[in-house]
Amino acid sequence: TDLDYAKEMSFHEKAIESGLSAIREGRNIICDVSMVKAGINKKILSTFGGKVICFINDEDVIKKASQLNIARAILAMRKAAKLMDGAIISIGNAPTALFELCRIARSGKVRPALIIGIPVGFVGAVDSKKELISLGIPYITNSGTKGGSSVAAAITNALLKLAKDTPLR
């Protein structure tokens, strides 16, 4: 148990409402890495009609990342861009994925319902979370270097459970 999270978490005022609406509308959840995807409760999500999507291990993403010498997480977010409108994006590992998502969102081409941005690490994690907060899109994040795939999946699962267990108003 890490009680520091209680002090570090940051929620956009419409984060929960927007996330629950997206789930109940059958929107998809897009992840940065396979570990986030593996941790999300697909059974609950499927009852609403949504799917969990992650492109990090797609052959075309791997090949192009190698050719261009850039992170797969960047290309995975680019590939997912056409699916982002109204979706929940759950990022738990790669600050590069969150930076790219912020770049795509700033372009005005997509508007996710909610961004869960909890990348972990000392390189880029803090700055990517600050950029997320500045977007004006509903978010759930934390300050500092903590985060990770299991945290992103846990936040996503908490929303799924709320959507399942909370009656509509």
mmCIF file of C-alpha atoms in Angstrom:
data_model
loop_
_atom_site.group_PDB
_atom_site.id
_atom_site.type_symbol
_atom_site.label_atom_id
_atom_site.label_comp_id
_atom_site.label_asym_id
_atom_site.label_seq_id
_atom_site.Cartn_x
_atom_site.Cartn_y
_atom_site.Cartn_z
ATOM 1 C CA THR A 1 0.000 0.000 0.000
ATOM 2 C CA ASP A 2 1.368 3.372 -1.023
ATOM 3 C CA LEU A 3 -0.542 6.085 0.795
ATOM 4 C CA ASP A 4 1.417 8.812 -1.011
ATOM 5 C CA TYR A 5 -0.931 8.341 -3.951
ATOM 6 C CA ALA A 6 -3.720 9.943 -1.905
ATOM 7 C CA LYS A 7 -1.732 13.193 -1.878
ATOM 8 C CA GLU A 8 -0.429 12.931 -5.443
ATOM 9 C CA MET A 9 -3.560 12.119 -7.449
ATOM 10 C CA SER A 10 -5.160 14.786 -9.625
ATOM 11 C CA PHE A 11 -8.607 14.566 -11.224
ATOM 12 C CA HIS A 12 -10.129 16.880 -13.804
ATOM 13 C CA GLU A 13 -13.528 18.004 -12.499
ATOM 14 C CA LYS A 14 -15.315 15.988 -15.222
ATOM 15 C CA ALA A 15 -13.014 12.938 -15.187
ATOM 16 C CA ILE A 16 -15.316 10.455 -13.471
ATOM 17 C CA GLU A 17 -18.480 11.629 -15.234
ATOM 18 C CA SER A 18 -16.786 11.561 -18.636
ATOM 19 C CA GLY A 19 -15.173 8.164 -18.032
ATOM 20 C CA LEU A 20 -18.421 6.575 -16.860
ATOM 21 C CA SER A 21 -20.313 8.003 -19.840
ATOM 22 C CA ALA A 22 -17.719 6.635 -22.256
ATOM 23 C CA ILE A 23 -17.897 3.169 -20.698
ATOM 24 C CA ARG A 24 -21.690 3.133 -20.685
ATOM 25 C CA GLU A 25 -21.728 4.252 -24.338
ATOM 26 C CA GLY A 26 -19.584 1.235 -25.271
ATOM 27 C CA ARG A 27 -16.494 3.253 -26.112
ATOM 28 C CA ASN A 28 -13.141 1.537 -26.394
ATOM 29 C CA ILE A 29 -10.175 1.816 -24.064
ATOM 30 C CA ILE A 30 -6.832 2.420 -25.766
ATOM 31 C CA CYS A 31 -3.652 1.466 -23.869
ATOM 32 C CA ASP A 32 0.002 2.316 -24.316
ATOM 33 C CA VAL A 33 1.382 -1.137 -23.479
ATOM 34 C CA SER A 34 0.313 -4.768 -23.256
ATOM 35 C CA MET A 35 0.605 -4.857 -19.467
ATOM 36 C CA VAL A 36 -2.082 -2.189 -19.097
ATOM 37 C CA LYS A 37 -4.260 -4.091 -21.564
ATOM 38 C CA ALA A 38 -3.700 -7.356 -19.673
ATOM 39 C CA GLY A 39 -4.778 -5.787 -16.380
ATOM 40 C CA ILE A 40 -8.072 -4.281 -17.569
ATOM 41 C CA ASN A 41 -11.283 -6.173 -16.829
ATOM 42 C CA LYS A 42 -12.441 -6.944 -20.342
ATOM 43 C CA LYS A 43 -15.470 -8.879 -19.112
ATOM 44 C CA ILE A 44 -17.067 -5.803 -17.545
ATOM 45 C CA LEU A 45 -16.102 -3.605 -20.507
ATOM 46 C CA SER A 46 -17.602 -6.065 -22.988
ATOM 47 C CA THR A 47 -20.991 -5.919 -21.229
ATOM 48 C CA PHE A 48 -21.121 -2.287 -22.370
ATOM 49 C CA GLY A 49 -19.853 -3.129 -25.871
ATOM 50 C CA GLY A 50 -16.322 -1.742 -25.590
ATOM 51 C CA LYS A 51 -12.966 -3.340 -26.330
ATOM 52 C CA VAL A 52 -9.419 -2.826 -25.092
ATOM 53 C CA ILE A 53 -7.024 -1.808 -27.853
ATOM 54 C CA CYS A 54 -3.223 -1.699 -27.823
ATOM 55 C CA PHE A 55 -1.009 -1.372 -30.902
ATOM 56 C CA ILE A 56 2.426 -1.517 -29.223
ATOM 57 C CA ASN A 57 3.152 -5.051 -30.504
ATOM 58 C CA ASP A 58 1.615 -4.740 -33.968
ATOM 59 C CA GLU A 59 4.053 -5.813 -36.678
ATOM 60 C CA ASP A 60 3.722 -2.570 -38.627
ATOM 61 C CA VAL A 61 4.398 -0.510 -35.495
ATOM 62 C CA ILE A 62 7.483 -2.570 -34.624
ATOM 63 C CA LYS A 63 8.830 -2.398 -38.186
ATOM 64 C CA LYS A 64 8.239 1.332 -38.660
ATOM 65 C CA ALA A 65 9.680 2.184 -35.224
ATOM 66 C CA SER A 66 12.839 0.329 -36.155
ATOM 67 C CA GLN A 67 13.044 2.042 -39.554
ATOM 68 C CA LEU A 68 12.469 5.512 -38.118
ATOM 69 C CA ASN A 69 14.427 4.854 -34.919
ATOM 70 C CA ILE A 70 11.630 6.159 -32.689
ATOM 71 C CA ALA A 71 9.771 4.633 -29.766
ATOM 72 C CA ARG A 72 7.033 2.132 -30.578
ATOM 73 C CA ALA A 73 4.803 3.900 -28.038
ATOM 74 C CA ILE A 74 4.815 6.997 -30.250
ATOM 75 C CA LEU A 75 3.784 5.057 -33.337
ATOM 76 C CA ALA A 76 1.197 3.054 -31.385
ATOM 77 C CA MET A 77 -0.486 6.311 -30.328
ATOM 78 C CA ARG A 78 -0.377 7.587 -33.917
ATOM 79 C CA LYS A 79 -1.984 4.385 -35.156
ATOM 80 C CA ALA A 80 -4.665 4.631 -32.453
ATOM 81 C CA ALA A 81 -5.457 8.293 -33.227
ATOM 82 C CA LYS A 82 -8.321 7.444 -35.579
ATOM 83 C CA LEU A 83 -9.991 5.543 -32.698
ATOM 84 C CA MET A 84 -9.491 8.125 -29.953
ATOM 85 C CA ASP A 85 -12.588 10.308 -30.303
ATOM 86 C CA GLY A 86 -14.801 9.561 -27.309
ATOM 87 C CA ALA A 87 -12.507 6.780 -26.084
ATOM 88 C CA ILE A 88 -10.699 6.350 -22.788
ATOM 89 C CA ILE A 89 -6.924 6.368 -23.127
ATOM 90 C CA SER A 90 -5.066 4.532 -20.350
ATOM 91 C CA ILE A 91 -1.308 5.163 -20.243
ATOM 92 C CA GLY A 92 0.701 3.551 -17.486
ATOM 93 C CA ASN A 93 4.163 2.971 -18.798
ATOM 94 C CA ALA A 94 5.503 5.243 -21.494
ATOM 95 C CA PRO A 95 5.912 9.006 -21.046
ATOM 96 C CA THR A 96 6.599 9.071 -24.806
ATOM 97 C CA ALA A 97 3.073 7.729 -25.409
ATOM 98 C CA LEU A 98 1.556 10.455 -23.221
ATOM 99 C CA PHE A 99 3.615 13.177 -24.915
ATOM 100 C CA GLU A 100 2.485 11.909 -28.331
ATOM 101 C CA LEU A 101 -1.133 11.689 -27.204
ATOM 102 C CA CYS A 102 -0.926 15.299 -25.975
ATOM 103 C CA ARG A 103 0.549 16.355 -29.327
ATOM 104 C CA ILE A 104 -2.256 14.601 -31.223
ATOM 105 C CA ALA A 105 -4.925 16.080 -28.943
ATOM 106 C CA ARG A 106 -3.485 19.598 -29.287
ATOM 107 C CA SER A 107 -3.781 19.283 -33.064
ATOM 108 C CA GLY A 108 -7.555 19.284 -32.560
ATOM 109 C CA LYS A 109 -8.001 16.122 -34.613
ATOM 110 C CA VAL A 110 -9.183 13.989 -31.686
ATOM 111 C CA ARG A 111 -11.006 14.466 -28.397
ATOM 112 C CA PRO A 112 -10.828 11.498 -26.028
ATOM 113 C CA ALA A 113 -13.489 11.272 -23.327
ATOM 114 C CA LEU A 114 -10.866 10.680 -20.638
ATOM 115 C CA ILE A 115 -7.110 10.307 -20.430
ATOM 116 C CA ILE A 116 -5.670 8.250 -17.595
ATOM 117 C CA GLY A 117 -2.032 9.356 -17.653
ATOM 118 C CA ILE A 118 0.096 7.554 -15.085
ATOM 119 C CA PRO A 119 3.428 6.887 -16.843
ATOM 120 C CA VAL A 120 6.231 5.907 -14.536
ATOM 121 C CA GLY A 121 9.843 7.014 -14.419
ATOM 122 C CA PHE A 122 12.376 9.741 -13.968
ATOM 123 C CA VAL A 123 12.689 10.702 -17.647
ATOM 124 C CA GLY A 124 9.664 12.539 -18.992
ATOM 125 C CA ALA A 125 6.991 11.214 -16.647
ATOM 126 C CA VAL A 126 6.530 14.402 -14.613
ATOM 127 C CA ASP A 127 6.606 16.697 -17.652
ATOM 128 C CA SER A 128 4.196 14.518 -19.644
ATOM 129 C CA LYS A 129 1.711 14.597 -16.739
ATOM 130 C CA LYS A 130 1.962 18.403 -16.547
ATOM 131 C CA GLU A 131 1.291 18.618 -20.274
ATOM 132 C CA LEU A 132 -1.739 16.346 -19.869
ATOM 133 C CA ILE A 133 -3.224 18.639 -17.224
ATOM 134 C CA SER A 134 -2.821 21.641 -19.554
ATOM 135 C CA LEU A 135 -4.883 20.077 -22.389
ATOM 136 C CA GLY A 136 -8.353 20.844 -21.040
ATOM 137 C CA ILE A 137 -9.460 17.241 -21.674
ATOM 138 C CA PRO A 138 -10.765 15.241 -18.681
ATOM 139 C CA TYR A 139 -7.856 13.405 -17.040
ATOM 140 C CA ILE A 140 -6.761 11.342 -14.090
ATOM 141 C CA THR A 141 -3.079 11.609 -13.255
ATOM 142 C CA ASN A 142 -0.646 12.085 -10.426
ATOM 143 C CA SER A 143 2.294 14.313 -9.695
ATOM 144 C CA GLY A 144 5.768 12.892 -9.508
ATOM 145 C CA THR A 145 7.527 9.871 -10.941
ATOM 146 C CA LYS A 146 5.262 7.135 -9.615
ATOM 147 C CA GLY A 147 2.825 5.285 -11.804
ATOM 148 C CA GLY A 148 2.939 2.188 -13.927
ATOM 149 C CA SER A 149 0.863 -0.315 -15.827
ATOM 150 C CA SER A 150 -0.753 -1.803 -12.740
ATOM 151 C CA VAL A 151 -1.808 1.650 -11.510
ATOM 152 C CA ALA A 152 -3.315 2.608 -14.887
ATOM 153 C CA ALA A 153 -5.172 -0.720 -15.039
ATOM 154 C CA ALA A 154 -6.408 -0.307 -11.446
ATOM 155 C CA ILE A 155 -7.793 3.179 -12.167
ATOM 156 C CA THR A 156 -9.443 1.918 -15.339
ATOM 157 C CA ASN A 157 -10.932 -1.058 -13.482
ATOM 158 C CA ALA A 158 -12.268 1.209 -10.736
ATOM 159 C CA LEU A 159 -14.154 3.162 -13.402
ATOM 160 C CA LEU A 160 -15.458 -0.060 -14.951
ATOM 161 C CA LYS A 161 -16.673 -1.252 -11.554
ATOM 162 C CA LEU A 162 -18.355 2.108 -10.893
ATOM 163 C CA ALA A 163 -20.077 1.953 -14.284
ATOM 164 C CA LYS A 164 -21.317 -1.563 -13.535
ATOM 165 C CA ASP A 165 -22.381 -0.978 -9.937
ATOM 166 C CA THR A 166 -23.696 2.599 -10.003
ATOM 167 C CA PRO A 167 -27.202 3.220 -11.313
ATOM 168 C CA LEU A 168 -27.628 5.891 -13.966
ATOM 169 C CA ARG A 169 -29.024 9.197 -12.708
#
